[in-house]
Tab-separated table of C-alpha atoms and ligand atoms in Angstrom:
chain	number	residue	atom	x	y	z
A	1	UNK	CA	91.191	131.773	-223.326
A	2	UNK	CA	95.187	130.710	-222.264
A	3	UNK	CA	96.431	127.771	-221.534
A	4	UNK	CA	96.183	124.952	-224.114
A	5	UNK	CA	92.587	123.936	-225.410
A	6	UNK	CA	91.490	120.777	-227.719
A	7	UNK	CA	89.266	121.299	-230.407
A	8	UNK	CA	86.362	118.837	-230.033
A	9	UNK	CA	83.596	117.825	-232.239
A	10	UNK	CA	80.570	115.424	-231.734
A	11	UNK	CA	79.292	114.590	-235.063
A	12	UNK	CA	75.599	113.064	-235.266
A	13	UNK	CA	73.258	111.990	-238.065
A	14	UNK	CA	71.427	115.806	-237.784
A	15	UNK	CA	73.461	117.923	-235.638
A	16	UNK	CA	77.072	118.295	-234.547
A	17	UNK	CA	78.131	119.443	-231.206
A	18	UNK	CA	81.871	121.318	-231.001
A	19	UNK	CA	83.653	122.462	-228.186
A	20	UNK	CA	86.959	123.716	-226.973
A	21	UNK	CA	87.905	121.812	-224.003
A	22	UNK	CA	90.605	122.145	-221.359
A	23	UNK	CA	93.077	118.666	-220.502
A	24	UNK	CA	90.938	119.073	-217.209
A	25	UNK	CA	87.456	118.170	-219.257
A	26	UNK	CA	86.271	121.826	-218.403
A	27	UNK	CA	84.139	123.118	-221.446
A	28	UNK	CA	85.168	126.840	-222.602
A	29	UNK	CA	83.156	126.912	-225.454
A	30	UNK	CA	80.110	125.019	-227.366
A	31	UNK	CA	78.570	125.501	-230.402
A	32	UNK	CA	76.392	123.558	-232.237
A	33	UNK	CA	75.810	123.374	-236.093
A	34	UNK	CA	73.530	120.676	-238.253
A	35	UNK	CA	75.548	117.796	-239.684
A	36	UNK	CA	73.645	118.275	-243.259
A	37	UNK	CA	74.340	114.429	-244.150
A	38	UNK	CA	71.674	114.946	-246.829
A	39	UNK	CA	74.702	117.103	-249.143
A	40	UNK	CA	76.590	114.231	-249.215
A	41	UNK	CA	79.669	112.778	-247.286
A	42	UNK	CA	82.018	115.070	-249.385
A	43	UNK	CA	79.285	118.591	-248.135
A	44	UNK	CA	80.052	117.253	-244.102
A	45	UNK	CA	83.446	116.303	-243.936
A	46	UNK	CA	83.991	120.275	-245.785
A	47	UNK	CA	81.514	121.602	-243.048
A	48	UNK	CA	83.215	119.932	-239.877
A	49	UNK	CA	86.579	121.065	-241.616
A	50	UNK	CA	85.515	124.354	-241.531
A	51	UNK	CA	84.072	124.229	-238.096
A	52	UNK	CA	87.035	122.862	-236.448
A	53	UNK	CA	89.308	125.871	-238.344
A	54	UNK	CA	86.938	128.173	-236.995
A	55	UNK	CA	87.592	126.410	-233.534
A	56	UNK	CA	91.222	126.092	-233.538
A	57	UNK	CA	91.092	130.231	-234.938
A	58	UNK	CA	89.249	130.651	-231.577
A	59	UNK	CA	91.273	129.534	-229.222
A	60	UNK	CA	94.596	131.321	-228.107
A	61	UNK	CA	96.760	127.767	-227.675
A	62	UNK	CA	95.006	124.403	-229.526
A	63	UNK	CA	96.956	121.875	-229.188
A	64	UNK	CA	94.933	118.872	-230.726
A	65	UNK	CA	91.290	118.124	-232.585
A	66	UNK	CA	89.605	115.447	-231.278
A	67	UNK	CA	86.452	114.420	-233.380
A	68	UNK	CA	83.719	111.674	-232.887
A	69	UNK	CA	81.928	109.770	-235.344
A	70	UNK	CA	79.131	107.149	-235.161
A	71	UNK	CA	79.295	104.305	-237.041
A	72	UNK	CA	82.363	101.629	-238.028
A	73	UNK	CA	85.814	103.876	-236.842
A	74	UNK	CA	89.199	102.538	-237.925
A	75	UNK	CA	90.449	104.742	-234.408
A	76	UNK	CA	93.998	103.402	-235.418
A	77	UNK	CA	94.425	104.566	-239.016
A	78	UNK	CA	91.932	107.433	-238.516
A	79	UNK	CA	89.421	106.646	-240.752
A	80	UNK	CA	85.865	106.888	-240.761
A	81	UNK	CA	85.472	103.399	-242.480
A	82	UNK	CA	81.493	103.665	-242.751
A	83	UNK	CA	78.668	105.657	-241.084
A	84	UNK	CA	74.975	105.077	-242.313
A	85	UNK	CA	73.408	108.172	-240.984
A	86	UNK	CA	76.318	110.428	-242.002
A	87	UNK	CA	77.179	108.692	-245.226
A	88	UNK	CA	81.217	108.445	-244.640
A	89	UNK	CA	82.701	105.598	-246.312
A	90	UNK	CA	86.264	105.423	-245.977
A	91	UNK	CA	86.636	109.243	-244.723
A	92	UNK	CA	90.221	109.622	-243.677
A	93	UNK	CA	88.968	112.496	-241.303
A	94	UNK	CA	92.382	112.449	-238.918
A	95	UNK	CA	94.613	113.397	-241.801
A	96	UNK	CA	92.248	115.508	-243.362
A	97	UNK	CA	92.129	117.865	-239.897
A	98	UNK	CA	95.829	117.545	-239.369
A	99	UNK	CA	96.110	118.947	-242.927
A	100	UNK	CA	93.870	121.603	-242.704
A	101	UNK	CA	94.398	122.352	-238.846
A	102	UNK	CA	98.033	121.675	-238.903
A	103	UNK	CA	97.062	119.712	-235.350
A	104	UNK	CA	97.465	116.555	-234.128
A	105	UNK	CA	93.991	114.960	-234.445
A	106	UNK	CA	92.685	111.934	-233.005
A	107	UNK	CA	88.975	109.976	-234.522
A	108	UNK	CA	86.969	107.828	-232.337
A	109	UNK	CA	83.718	106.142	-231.834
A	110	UNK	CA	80.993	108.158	-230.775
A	111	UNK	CA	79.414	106.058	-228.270
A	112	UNK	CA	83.478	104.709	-227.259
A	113	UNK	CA	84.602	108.343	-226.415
A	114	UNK	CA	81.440	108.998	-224.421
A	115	UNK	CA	82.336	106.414	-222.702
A	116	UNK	CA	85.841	107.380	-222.057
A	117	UNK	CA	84.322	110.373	-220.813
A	118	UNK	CA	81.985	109.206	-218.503
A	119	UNK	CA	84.419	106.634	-217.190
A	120	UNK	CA	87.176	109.306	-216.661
A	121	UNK	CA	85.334	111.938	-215.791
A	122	UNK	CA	81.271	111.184	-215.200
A	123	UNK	CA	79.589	108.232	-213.269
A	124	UNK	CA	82.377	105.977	-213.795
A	125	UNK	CA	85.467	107.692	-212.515
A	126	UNK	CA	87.777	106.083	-209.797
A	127	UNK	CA	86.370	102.588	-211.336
A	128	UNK	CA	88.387	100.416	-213.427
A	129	UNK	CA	86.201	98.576	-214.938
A	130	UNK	CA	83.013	100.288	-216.763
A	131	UNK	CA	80.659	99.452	-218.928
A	132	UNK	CA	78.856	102.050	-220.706
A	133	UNK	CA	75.820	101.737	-222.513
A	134	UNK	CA	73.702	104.404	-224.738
A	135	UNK	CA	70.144	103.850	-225.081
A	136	UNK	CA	68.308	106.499	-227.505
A	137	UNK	CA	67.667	105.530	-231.296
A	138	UNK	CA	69.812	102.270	-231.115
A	139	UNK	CA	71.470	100.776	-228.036
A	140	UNK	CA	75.501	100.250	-228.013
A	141	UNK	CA	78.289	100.085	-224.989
A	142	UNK	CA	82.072	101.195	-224.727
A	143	UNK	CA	84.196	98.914	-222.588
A	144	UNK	CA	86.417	101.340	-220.586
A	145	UNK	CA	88.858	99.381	-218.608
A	146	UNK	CA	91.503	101.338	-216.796
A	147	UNK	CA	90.571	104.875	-218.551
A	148	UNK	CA	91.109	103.193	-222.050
A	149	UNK	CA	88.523	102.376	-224.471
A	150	UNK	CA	88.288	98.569	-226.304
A	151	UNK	CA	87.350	99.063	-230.212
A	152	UNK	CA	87.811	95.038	-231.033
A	153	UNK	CA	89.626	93.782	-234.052
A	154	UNK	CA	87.607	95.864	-236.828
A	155	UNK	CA	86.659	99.213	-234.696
A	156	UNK	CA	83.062	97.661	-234.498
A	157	UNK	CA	83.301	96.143	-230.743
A	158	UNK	CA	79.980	97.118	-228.340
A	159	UNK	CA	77.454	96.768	-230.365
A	160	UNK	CA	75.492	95.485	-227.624
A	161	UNK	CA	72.262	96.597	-229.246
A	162	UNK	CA	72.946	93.850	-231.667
A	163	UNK	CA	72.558	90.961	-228.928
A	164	UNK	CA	70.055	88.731	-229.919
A	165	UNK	CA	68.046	88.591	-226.769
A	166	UNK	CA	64.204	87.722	-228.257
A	167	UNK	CA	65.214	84.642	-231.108
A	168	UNK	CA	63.046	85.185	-233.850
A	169	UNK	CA	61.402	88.407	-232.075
A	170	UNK	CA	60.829	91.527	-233.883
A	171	UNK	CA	62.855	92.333	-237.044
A	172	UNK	CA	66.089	94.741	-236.754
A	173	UNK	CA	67.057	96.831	-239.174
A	174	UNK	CA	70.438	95.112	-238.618
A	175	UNK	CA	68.849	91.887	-240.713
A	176	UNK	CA	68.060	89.665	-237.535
A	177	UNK	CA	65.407	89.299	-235.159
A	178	UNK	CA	64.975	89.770	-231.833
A	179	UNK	CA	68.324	91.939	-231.344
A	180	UNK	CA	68.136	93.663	-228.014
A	181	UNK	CA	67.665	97.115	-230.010
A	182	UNK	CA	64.585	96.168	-231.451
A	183	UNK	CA	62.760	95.355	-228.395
A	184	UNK	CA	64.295	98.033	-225.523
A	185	UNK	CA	65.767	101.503	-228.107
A	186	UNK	CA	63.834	104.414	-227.894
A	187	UNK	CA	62.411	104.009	-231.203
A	188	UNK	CA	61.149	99.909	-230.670
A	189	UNK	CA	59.407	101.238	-226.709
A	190	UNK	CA	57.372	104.164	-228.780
A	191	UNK	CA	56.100	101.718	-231.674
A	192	UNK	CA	55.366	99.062	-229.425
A	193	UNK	CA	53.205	101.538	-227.360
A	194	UNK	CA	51.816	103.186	-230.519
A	195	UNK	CA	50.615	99.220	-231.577
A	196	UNK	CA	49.140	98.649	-228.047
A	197	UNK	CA	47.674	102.194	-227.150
A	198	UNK	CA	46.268	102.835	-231.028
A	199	UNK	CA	47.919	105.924	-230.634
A	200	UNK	CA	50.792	106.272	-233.901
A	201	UNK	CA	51.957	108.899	-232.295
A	202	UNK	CA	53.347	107.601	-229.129
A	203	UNK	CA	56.665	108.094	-228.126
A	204	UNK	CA	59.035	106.013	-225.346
A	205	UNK	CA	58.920	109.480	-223.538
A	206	UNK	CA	54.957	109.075	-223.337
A	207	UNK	CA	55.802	105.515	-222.187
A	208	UNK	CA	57.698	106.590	-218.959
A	209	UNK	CA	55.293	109.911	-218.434
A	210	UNK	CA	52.502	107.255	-218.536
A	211	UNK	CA	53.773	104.539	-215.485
A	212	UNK	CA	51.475	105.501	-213.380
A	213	UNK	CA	47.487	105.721	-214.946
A	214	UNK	CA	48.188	103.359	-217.884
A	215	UNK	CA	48.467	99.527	-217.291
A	216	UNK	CA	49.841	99.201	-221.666
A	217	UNK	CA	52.745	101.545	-220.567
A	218	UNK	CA	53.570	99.599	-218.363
A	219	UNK	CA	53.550	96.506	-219.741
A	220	UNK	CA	55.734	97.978	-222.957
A	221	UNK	CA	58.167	99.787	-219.966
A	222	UNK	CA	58.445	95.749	-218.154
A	223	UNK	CA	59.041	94.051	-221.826
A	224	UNK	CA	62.286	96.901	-222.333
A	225	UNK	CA	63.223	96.644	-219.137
A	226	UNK	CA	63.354	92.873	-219.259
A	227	UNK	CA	65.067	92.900	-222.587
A	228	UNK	CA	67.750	95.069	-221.376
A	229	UNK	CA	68.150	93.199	-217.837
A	230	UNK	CA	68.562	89.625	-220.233
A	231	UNK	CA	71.496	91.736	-222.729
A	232	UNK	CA	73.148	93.512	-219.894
A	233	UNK	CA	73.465	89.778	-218.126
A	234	UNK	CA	75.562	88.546	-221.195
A	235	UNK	CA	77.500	91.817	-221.281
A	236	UNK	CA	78.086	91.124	-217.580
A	237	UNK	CA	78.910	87.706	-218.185
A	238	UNK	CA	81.552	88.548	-220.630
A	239	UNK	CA	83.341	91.855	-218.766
A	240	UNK	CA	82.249	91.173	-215.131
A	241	UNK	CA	82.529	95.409	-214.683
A	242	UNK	CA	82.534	97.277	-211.860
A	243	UNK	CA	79.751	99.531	-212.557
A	244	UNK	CA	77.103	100.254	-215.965
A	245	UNK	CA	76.906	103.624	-216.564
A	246	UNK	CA	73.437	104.212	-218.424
A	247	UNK	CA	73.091	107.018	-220.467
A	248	UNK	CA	71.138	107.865	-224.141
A	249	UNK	CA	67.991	109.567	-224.263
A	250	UNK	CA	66.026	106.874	-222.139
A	251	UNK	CA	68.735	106.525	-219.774
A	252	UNK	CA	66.878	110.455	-218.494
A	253	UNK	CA	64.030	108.279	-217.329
A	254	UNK	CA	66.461	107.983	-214.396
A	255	UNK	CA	65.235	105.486	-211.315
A	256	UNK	CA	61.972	104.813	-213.458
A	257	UNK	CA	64.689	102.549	-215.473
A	258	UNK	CA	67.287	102.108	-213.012
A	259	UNK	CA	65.409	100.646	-210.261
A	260	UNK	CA	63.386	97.855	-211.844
A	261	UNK	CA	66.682	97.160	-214.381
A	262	UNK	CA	68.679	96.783	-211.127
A	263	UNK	CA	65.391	94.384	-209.724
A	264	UNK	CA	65.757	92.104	-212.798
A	265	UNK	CA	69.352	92.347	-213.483
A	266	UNK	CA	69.926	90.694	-209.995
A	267	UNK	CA	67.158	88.359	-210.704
A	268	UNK	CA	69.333	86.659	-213.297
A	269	UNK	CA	72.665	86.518	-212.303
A	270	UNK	CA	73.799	83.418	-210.822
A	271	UNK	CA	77.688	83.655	-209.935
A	272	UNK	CA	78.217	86.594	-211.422
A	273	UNK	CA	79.011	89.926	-209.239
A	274	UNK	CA	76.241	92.711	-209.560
A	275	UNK	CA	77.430	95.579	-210.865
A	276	UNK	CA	76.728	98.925	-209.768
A	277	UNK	CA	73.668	100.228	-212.211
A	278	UNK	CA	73.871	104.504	-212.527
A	279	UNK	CA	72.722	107.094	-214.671
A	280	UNK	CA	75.248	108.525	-216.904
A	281	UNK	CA	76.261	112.381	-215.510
A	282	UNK	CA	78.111	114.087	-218.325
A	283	UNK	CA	75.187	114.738	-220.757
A	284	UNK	CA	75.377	115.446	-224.467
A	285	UNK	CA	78.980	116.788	-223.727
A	286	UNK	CA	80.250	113.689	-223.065
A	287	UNK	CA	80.900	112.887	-226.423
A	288	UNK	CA	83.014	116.266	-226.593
A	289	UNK	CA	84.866	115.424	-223.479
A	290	UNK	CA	85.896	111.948	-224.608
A	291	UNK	CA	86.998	113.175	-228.129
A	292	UNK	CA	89.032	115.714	-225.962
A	293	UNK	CA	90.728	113.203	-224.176
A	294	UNK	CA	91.111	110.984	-227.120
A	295	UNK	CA	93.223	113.429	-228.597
A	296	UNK	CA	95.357	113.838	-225.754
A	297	UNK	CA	95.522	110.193	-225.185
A	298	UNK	CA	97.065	110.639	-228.489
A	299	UNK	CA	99.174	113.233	-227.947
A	300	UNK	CA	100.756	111.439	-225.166
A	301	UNK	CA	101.734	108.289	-227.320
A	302	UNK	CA	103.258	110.741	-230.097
B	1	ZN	ZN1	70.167	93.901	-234.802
């Protein structure tokens, strides 16, 4: 493996994806290792040091570590300033890889540097101005505008899932009701089937599989699809973006959700420009990819 490589890693709630990437975005390697949150923060951030060493050991000329988190990211300071499903609070993961690594490390947003990704290198490339938005569990978005990401005053900009689009709607875990995620995630399509078909094992997946022969899917399909048309009208009405880049588990429903969102989105708008509506094309690597370029974003500014 010559020429120079970042070290990437993807860190979820149960599994981390790691990669060594090219500046190009070309993966050269992927491996994939559970996050183990249950250990404790102090158990992960050991086990992602270690993978990253193991990484950096593997590749003839790493330059930088690039490593994505979900949750609140202080991108600036590196810090990992708090994480639910991972259990960082206050993780000052860039130092601790540029201590271990001896490599210049960069920490971002998951759901921010997929975006990055996507907008420099997926559906949104050659656009200025894209929106992304990840739909699986929860429901966020990373402004991308001009191949950089926005990450708002405290790192915790995006959370689009957290528009309240239902008032006094279904509880979120979040404390309110009616947010956006609790009407069109993954997780709030499979209950509400499982509550209309009887069936507690239903799934959003069933939902879409389902359009055709049963008149409940569809019903729960048109209530998510409405939900997402009324947030992604305020999130238009605020960045006025080029194109949305969809991606997240349900975004793999493809046209199923593009087509109607596209329908209703263009229903509501009044003045505002439609924006382009596409499936996001980079996969679960995006989130390597965009860590990748984070860190030689970062490299750039040293
Ligand atoms: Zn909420």
């Amino acid at each position: 493996m010559s020429g120079p490589v970042v070290v990437a890693l993807d860190v979820g709630g149960t599994g981390m994806k790691c990669a060594l990437v090219r500046p190009d975005g070309t993966v050269l390697h992927e491996e994939r290792h559970p996050t183990l949150a249950a250990r404790g923060p102090e158990a992960v951030t050991e086990n992602i040091l270690e993978i990253a060493a193991g990484l950096a050991a593997r590749a003839e000329n790493p330059i930088a570590v690039g490593i994505a988190v979900p949750g609140v990211i202080d991108e600036e300071n590196g810090v990992a300033v708090w994480s639910s499903n991972v259990g960082f609070r206050d993780v000052p993961l860039r130092k601790l890889l540029t201590d271990r690594l001896g490599l210049p490390a960069a920490l971002g947003h998951d759901v921010r540097v997929g975006g990055l990704a996507e907008a420099r290198l997926g559906a949104g490339r050659g656009q200025r101005y894209v929106l992304f938005v990840a739909i699986g569990t929860g429901i966020a978005a990373a402004l991308v505008v001009d191949g950089k990401t926005y990450g708002g005053a405290h790192g915790a900009a995006g959370e689009l899932g957290h528009i309240v689009v239902r008032p006094g709607g279904t509880p979120c875990p979040c404390g309110a009701r009616g947010c956006l995620e609790a009407v069109t995630s993954a997780r709030s399509i499979g209950r509400r089937y499982a509550e209309i078909s009887g069936n507690p094992e239903a799934t959003a997946f069933d939902v879409v599989g389902r359009l055709d022969q049963d008149p409940a899917a569809r019903q729960v399909w048109q209530e998510a699809v409405d939900a997402l048309a009324d947030g992604l009208l305020t999130a238009q009405a605020l960045y006025d973006v080029d194109v949305l880049v969809l991606g997240g588990g349900l975004a793999e429903a493809g046209e199923a959700l593009l087509e109607p969102l596209r329908g209703e989105l263009e229903k509501r708008l009044t003045f505002h420009r439609m924006p382009r509506i596409v499936k996001a094309e980079l996969g679960d690597t995006a989130g390597c990819k965009g860590a990748a370029l984070l860190a030689l974003d970062h490299l750039e500014k040293a």
